[in-house]
Coordinates of C-alpha atoms (C1' of nucleotides) in Angstrom, one line a residue:
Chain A
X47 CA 7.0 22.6 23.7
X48 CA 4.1 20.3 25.6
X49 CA 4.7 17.8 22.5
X50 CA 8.2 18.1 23.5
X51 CA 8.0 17.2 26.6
X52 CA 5.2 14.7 26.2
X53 CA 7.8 12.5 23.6
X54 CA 10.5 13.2 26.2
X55 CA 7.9 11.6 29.1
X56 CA 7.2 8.8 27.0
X57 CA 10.8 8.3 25.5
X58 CA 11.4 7.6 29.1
X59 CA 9.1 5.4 30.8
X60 CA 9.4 3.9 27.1
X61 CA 13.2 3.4 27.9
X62 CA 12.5 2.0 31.6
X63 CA 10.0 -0.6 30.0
X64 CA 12.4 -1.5 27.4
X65 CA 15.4 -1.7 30.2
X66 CA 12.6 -4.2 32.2
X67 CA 11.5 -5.9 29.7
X68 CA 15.4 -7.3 28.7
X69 CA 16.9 -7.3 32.0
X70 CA 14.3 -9.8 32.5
X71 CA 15.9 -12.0 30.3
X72 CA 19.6 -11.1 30.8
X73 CA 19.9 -8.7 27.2
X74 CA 20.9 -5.5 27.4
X75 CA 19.9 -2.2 26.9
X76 CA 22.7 -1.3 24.4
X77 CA 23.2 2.0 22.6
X78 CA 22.0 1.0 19.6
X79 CA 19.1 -0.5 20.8
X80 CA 18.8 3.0 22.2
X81 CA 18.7 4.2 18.8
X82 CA 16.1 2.4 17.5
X83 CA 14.0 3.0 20.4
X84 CA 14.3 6.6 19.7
X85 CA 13.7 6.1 16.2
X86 CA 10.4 4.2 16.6
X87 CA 9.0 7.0 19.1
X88 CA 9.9 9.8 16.5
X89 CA 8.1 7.7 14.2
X90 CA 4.6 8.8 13.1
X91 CA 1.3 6.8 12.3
X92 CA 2.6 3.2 10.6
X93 CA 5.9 2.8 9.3
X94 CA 7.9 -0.3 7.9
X95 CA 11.5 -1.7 8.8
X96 CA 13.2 -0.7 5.9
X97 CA 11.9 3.0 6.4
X98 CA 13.0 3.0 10.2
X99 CA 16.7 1.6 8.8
X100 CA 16.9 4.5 6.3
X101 CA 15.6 6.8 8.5
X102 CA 18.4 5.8 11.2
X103 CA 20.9 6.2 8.6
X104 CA 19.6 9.7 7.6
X105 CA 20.3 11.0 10.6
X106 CA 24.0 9.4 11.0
X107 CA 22.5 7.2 14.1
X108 CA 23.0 4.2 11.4
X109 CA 22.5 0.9 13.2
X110 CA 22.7 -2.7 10.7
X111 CA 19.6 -4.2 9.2
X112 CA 20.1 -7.1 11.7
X113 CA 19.7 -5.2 15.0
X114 CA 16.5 -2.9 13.7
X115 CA 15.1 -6.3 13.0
X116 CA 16.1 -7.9 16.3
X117 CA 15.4 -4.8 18.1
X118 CA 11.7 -4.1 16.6
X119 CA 11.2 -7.9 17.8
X120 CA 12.2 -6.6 21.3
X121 CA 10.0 -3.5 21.3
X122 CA 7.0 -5.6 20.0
X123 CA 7.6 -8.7 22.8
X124 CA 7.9 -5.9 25.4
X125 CA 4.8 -4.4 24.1
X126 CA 6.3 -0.9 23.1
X127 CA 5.3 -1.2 19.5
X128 CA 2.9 -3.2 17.2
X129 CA 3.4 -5.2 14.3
X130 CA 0.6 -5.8 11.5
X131 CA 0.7 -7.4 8.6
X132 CA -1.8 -5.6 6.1
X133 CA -0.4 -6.5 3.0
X134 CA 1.4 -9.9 2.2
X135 CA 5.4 -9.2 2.6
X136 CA 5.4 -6.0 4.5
X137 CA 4.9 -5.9 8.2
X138 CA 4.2 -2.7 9.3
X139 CA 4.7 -1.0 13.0
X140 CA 3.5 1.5 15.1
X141 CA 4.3 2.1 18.1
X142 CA 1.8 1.9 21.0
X143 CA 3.4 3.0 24.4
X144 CA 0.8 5.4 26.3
X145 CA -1.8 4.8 23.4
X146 CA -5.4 2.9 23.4
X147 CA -6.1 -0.1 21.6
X148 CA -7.6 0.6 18.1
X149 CA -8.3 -1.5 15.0
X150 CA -7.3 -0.7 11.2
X151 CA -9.3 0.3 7.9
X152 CA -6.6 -0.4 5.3
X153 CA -7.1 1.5 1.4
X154 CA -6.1 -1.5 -1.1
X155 CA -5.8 1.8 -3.8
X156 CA -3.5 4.3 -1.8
X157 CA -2.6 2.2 1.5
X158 CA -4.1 4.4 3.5
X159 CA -4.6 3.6 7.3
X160 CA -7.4 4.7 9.1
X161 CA -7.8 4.0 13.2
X162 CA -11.0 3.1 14.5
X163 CA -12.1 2.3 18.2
X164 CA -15.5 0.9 18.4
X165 CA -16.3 -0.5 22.3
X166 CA -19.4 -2.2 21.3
X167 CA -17.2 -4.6 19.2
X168 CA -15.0 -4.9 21.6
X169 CA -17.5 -6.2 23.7
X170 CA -19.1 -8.4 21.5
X171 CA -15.7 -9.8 20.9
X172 CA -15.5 -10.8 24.7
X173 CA -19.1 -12.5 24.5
X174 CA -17.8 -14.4 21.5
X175 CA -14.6 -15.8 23.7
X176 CA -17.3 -16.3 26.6
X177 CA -19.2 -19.0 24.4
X178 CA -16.1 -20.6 22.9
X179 CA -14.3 -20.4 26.6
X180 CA -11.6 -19.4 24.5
X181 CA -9.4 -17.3 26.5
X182 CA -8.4 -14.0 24.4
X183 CA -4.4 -12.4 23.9
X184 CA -5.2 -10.4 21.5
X185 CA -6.9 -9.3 18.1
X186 CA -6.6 -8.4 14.2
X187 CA -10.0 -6.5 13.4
X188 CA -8.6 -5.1 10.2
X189 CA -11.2 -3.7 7.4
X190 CA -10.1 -3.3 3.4
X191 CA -11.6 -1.5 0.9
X192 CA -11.7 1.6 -0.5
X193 CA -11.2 5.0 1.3
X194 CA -13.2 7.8 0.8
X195 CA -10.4 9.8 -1.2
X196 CA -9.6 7.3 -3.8
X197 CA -13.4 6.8 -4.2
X198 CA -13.6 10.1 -5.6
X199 CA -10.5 9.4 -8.0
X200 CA -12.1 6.9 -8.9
X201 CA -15.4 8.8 -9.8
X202 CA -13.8 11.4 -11.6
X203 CA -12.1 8.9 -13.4
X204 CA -13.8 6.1 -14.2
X205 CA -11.5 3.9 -15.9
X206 CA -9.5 3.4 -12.9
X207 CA -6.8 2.2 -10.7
X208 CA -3.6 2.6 -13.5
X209 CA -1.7 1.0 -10.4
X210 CA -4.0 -1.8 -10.6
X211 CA -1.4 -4.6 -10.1
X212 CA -3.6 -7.6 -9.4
X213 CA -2.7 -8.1 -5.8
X214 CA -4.7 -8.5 -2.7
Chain B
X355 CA -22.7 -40.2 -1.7
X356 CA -24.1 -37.2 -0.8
X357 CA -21.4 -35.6 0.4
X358 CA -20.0 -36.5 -3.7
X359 CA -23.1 -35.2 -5.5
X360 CA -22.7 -31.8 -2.8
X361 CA -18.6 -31.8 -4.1
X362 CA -19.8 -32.2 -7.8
X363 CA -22.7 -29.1 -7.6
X364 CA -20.3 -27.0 -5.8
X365 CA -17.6 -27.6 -8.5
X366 CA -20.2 -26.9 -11.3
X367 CA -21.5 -23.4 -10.0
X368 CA -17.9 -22.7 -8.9
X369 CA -16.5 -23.1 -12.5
X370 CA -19.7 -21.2 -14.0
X371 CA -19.0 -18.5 -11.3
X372 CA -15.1 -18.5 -12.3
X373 CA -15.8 -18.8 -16.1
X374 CA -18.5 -15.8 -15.9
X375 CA -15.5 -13.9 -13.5
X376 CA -12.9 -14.6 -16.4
X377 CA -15.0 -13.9 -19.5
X378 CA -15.8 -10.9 -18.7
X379 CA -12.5 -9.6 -18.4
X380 CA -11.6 -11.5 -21.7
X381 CA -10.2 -14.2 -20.2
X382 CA -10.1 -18.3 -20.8
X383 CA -11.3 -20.6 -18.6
X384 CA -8.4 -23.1 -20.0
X385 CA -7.6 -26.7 -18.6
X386 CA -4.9 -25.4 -16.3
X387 CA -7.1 -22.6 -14.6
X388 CA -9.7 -25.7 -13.8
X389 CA -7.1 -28.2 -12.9
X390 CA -6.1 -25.5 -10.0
X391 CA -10.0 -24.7 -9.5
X392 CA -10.4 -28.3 -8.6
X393 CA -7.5 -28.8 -6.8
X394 CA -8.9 -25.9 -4.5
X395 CA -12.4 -27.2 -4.3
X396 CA -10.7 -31.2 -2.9
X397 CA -8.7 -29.1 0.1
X398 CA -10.2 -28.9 3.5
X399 CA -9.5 -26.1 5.8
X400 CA -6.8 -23.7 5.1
X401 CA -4.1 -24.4 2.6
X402 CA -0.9 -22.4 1.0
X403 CA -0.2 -22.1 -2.4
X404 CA 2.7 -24.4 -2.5
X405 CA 0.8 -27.2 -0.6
X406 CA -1.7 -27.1 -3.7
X407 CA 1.1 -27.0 -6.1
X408 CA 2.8 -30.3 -4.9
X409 CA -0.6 -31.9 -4.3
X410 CA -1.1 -31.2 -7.8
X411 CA 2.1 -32.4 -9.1
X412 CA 1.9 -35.2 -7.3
X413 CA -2.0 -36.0 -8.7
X414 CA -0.2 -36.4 -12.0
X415 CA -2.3 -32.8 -12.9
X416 CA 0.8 -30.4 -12.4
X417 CA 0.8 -26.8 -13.7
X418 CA 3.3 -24.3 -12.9
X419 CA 3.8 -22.5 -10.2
X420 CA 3.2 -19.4 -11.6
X421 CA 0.2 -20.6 -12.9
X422 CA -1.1 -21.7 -9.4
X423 CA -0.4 -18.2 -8.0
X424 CA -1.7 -16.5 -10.9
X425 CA -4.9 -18.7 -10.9
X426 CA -5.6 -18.3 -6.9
X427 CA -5.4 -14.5 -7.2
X428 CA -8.1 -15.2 -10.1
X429 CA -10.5 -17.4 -7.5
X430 CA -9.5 -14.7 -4.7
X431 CA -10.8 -11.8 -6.8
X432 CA -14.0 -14.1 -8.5
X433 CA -14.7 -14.5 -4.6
X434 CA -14.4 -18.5 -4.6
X435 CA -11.3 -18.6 -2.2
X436 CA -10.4 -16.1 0.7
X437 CA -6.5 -15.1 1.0
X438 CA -5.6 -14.8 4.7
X439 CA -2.4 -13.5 6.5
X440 CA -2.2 -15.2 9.8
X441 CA 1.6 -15.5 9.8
X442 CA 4.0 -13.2 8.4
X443 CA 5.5 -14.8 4.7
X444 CA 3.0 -16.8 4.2
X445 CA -0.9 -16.6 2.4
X446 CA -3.2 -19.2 3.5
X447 CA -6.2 -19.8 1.2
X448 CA -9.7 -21.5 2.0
X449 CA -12.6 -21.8 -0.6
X450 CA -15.7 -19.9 0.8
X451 CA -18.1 -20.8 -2.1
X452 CA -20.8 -21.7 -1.2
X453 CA -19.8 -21.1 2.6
X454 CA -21.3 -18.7 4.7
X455 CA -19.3 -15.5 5.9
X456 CA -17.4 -16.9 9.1
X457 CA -14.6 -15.1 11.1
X458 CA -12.0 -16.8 13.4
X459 CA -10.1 -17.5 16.4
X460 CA -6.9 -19.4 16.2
X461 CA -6.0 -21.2 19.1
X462 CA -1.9 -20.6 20.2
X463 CA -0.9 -23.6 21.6
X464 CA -2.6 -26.2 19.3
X465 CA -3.1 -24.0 16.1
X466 CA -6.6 -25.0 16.3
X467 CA -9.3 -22.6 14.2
X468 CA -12.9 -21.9 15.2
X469 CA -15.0 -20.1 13.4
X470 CA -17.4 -17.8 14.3
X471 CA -20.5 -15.2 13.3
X472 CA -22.1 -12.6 15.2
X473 CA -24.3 -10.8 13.0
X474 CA -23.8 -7.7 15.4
X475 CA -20.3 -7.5 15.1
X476 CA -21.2 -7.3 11.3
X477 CA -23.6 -4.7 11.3
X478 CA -21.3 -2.7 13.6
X479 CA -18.2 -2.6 11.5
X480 CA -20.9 -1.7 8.8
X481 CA -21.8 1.2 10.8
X482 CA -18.1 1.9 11.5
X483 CA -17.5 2.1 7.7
X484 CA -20.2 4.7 6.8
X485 CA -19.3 6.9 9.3
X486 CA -15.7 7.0 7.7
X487 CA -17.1 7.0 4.1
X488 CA -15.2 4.0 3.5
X489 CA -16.5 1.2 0.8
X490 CA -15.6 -2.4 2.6
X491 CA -14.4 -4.9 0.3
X492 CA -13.1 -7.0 2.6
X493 CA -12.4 -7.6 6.4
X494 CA -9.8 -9.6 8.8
X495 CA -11.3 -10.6 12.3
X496 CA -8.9 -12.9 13.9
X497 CA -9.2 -13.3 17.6
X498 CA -6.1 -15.0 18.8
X499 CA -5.2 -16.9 22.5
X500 CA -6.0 -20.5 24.2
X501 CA -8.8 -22.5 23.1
X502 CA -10.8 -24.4 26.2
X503 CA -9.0 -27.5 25.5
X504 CA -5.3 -26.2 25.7
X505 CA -6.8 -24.5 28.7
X506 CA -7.9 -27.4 30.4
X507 CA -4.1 -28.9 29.9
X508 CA -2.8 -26.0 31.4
X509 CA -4.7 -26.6 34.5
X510 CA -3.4 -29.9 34.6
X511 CA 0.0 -29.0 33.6
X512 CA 1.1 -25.3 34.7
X513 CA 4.6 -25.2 33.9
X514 CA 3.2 -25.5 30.1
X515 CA 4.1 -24.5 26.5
X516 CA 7.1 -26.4 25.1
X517 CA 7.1 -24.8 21.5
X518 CA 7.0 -21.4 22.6
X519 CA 9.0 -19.5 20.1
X520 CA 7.9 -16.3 21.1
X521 CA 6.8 -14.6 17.5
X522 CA 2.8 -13.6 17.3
Chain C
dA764 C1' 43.0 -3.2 36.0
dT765 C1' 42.6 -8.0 34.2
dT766 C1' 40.1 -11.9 33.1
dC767 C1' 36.4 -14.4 31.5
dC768 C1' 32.0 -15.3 30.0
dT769 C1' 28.2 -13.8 27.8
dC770 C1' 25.7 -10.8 25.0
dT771 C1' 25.8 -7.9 20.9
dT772 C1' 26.9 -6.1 16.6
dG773 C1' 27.5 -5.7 11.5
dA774 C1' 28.5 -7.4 6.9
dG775 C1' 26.9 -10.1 3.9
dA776 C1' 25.3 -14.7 2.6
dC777 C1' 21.2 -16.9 2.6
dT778 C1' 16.1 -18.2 2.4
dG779 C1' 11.6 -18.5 0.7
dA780 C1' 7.3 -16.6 -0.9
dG781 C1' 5.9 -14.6 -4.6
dT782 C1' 6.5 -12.1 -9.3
dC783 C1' 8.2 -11.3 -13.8
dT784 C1' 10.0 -12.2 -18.4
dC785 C1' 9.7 -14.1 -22.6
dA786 C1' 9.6 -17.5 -26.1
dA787 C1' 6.6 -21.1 -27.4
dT788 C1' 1.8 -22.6 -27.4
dT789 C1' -3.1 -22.5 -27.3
dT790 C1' -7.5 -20.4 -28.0
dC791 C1' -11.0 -18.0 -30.3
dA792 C1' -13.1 -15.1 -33.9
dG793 C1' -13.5 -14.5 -38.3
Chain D
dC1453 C1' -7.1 -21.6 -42.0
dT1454 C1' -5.2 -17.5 -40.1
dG1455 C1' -4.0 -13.8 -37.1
dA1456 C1' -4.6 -11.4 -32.8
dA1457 C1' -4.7 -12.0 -28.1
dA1458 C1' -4.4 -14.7 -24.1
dT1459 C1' -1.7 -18.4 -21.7
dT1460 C1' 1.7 -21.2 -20.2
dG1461 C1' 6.1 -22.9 -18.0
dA1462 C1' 10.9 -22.5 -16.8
dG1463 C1' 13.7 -20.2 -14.5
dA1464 C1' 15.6 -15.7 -13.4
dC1465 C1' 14.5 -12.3 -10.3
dT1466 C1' 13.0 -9.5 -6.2
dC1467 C1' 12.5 -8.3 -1.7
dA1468 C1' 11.6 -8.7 3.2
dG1469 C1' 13.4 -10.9 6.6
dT1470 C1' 16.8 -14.3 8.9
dC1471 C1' 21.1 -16.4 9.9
dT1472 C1' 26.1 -16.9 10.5
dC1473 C1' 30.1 -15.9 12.5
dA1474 C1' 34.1 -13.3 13.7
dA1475 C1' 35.1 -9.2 16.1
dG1476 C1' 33.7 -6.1 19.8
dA1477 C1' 31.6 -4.7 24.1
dG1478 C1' 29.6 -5.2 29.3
dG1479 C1' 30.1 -6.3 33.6
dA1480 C1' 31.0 -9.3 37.5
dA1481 C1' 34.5 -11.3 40.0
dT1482 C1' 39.0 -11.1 41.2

DNA sequence: ATTCCTCTTGAGACTGAGTCTCAATTTCAG
DNA sequence: CTGAAATTGAGACTCAGTCTCAAGAGGAAT
């Protein structure tokens, strides 16, 4: 019931930002833009376009390819949602109203994504733009490998990775 | 002259390095496979695979495309090039042999790249990966904003940015 | 309510990076 | 020289994402 009401909290001040952030440049905060809203907050963890679409459609709240696209622009310009690009053809969101920052360890085996905060790199980062007097906007700390999970697959079985497809 | 000898060396060790990296997965090192090896090694700065293809057709040394992508994904995994995602849709590549590990911050009005180290930074995400039992193969650290020059025109200029499309 | 102007939507055509297929060719080992 | 295995290139294909454009709202002014 908390989580309930916590989503319903965030849905709207999440809404209000939204409403803001296109007012501010004479769009409109249109049912359907409504409806991805709502999907993106329902959303867990990280979660690809295509996903949200199919999602949408699940739950007969269908909206067209072109507006989830046009609308996840929207959410990530007003600063509602993130949008990373892990792998090569495949941006992936998640949506970041009310959280902290955090940076990404990405499994190249299972995909996997793993959050991690660490303030000392943060802060190091800043001395970095200090020297350069280059003024940061933001950041892609992003750390591939292999999680702990598929390193035990991989022990067990040594002769690994069947999915091995060559790619990044 | 020296800078020739330097291109030369680099190229030898490079092709021992890719040859070793290919045999032992019982593959050739064929005339194709260097032809795209040296195109790499001639590039400055970051490149895209189709870039290298046309400056290779156009160096009368053409090889197919599939070849060229097939071939950098063989340099990526020997560790001779680096595969980066800055933009969505589109791998840039950079040959790191014989260069030292270098991170970067991308300048977004001018596109300008500077690299940087900070050994601390390194040794942290190091730290950050043990704790999570996580084996690194690889890491992104792109810090993105205004570089001190495009700041200085800013200054100069306030109502600034002509080109600004608005996508990360 | 009506009008008008602008924004929005959806269907589907389109784009472009990258991948796959497969027949023809090359390479290497014996 | 021969056969097995790797390699190549042409072009078909895939797939995420974008664009187009006609039809459908929203809302401000009347």
């Amino acid at each position: 019931m908390s989580a309930e009401r916590r989503l319903e909290g965030e849905a709207g001040s999440a809404q209000e930002r939204l409403r803001d952030h296109l007012s501010a440049r004479n769009l409109r905060l249109t049912p359907e833009r409504l409806l991805v809203l709502e999907g993106v907050l329902t959303r867990e963890g990280h979660f690809d376009a295509e996903e949200l679409l199919e999602h949408l459609r699940r739950s007969n709240k269908s909206v067209s390819r072109a507006t989830v696209y046009r609308t996840l622009d929207h959410l990530a310009e007003a600063g509602l949602v993130k949008k990373h690009h892990f792998q090569e053809g495949h941006a992936l969101f998640e949506h970041v109203h009310g959280r902290d920052h955090h940076d990404h360890m990405v499994c190249d085996r299972c995909g996997r994504v793993i959050e991690f905060v660490n303030d000392k790199i943060e802060a190091l980062q800043e001395e970095v733009c200090r020297e350069h007097d280059f003024r940061e906007l933001r950041h892609v700390h992003q750390i591939f490998g292999i999680c702990s999970a598929c390193q035990a697959v991989e022990k067990r079985a040594p002769n690994a990775s069947p999915h091995h497809s060559g790619h990044a």
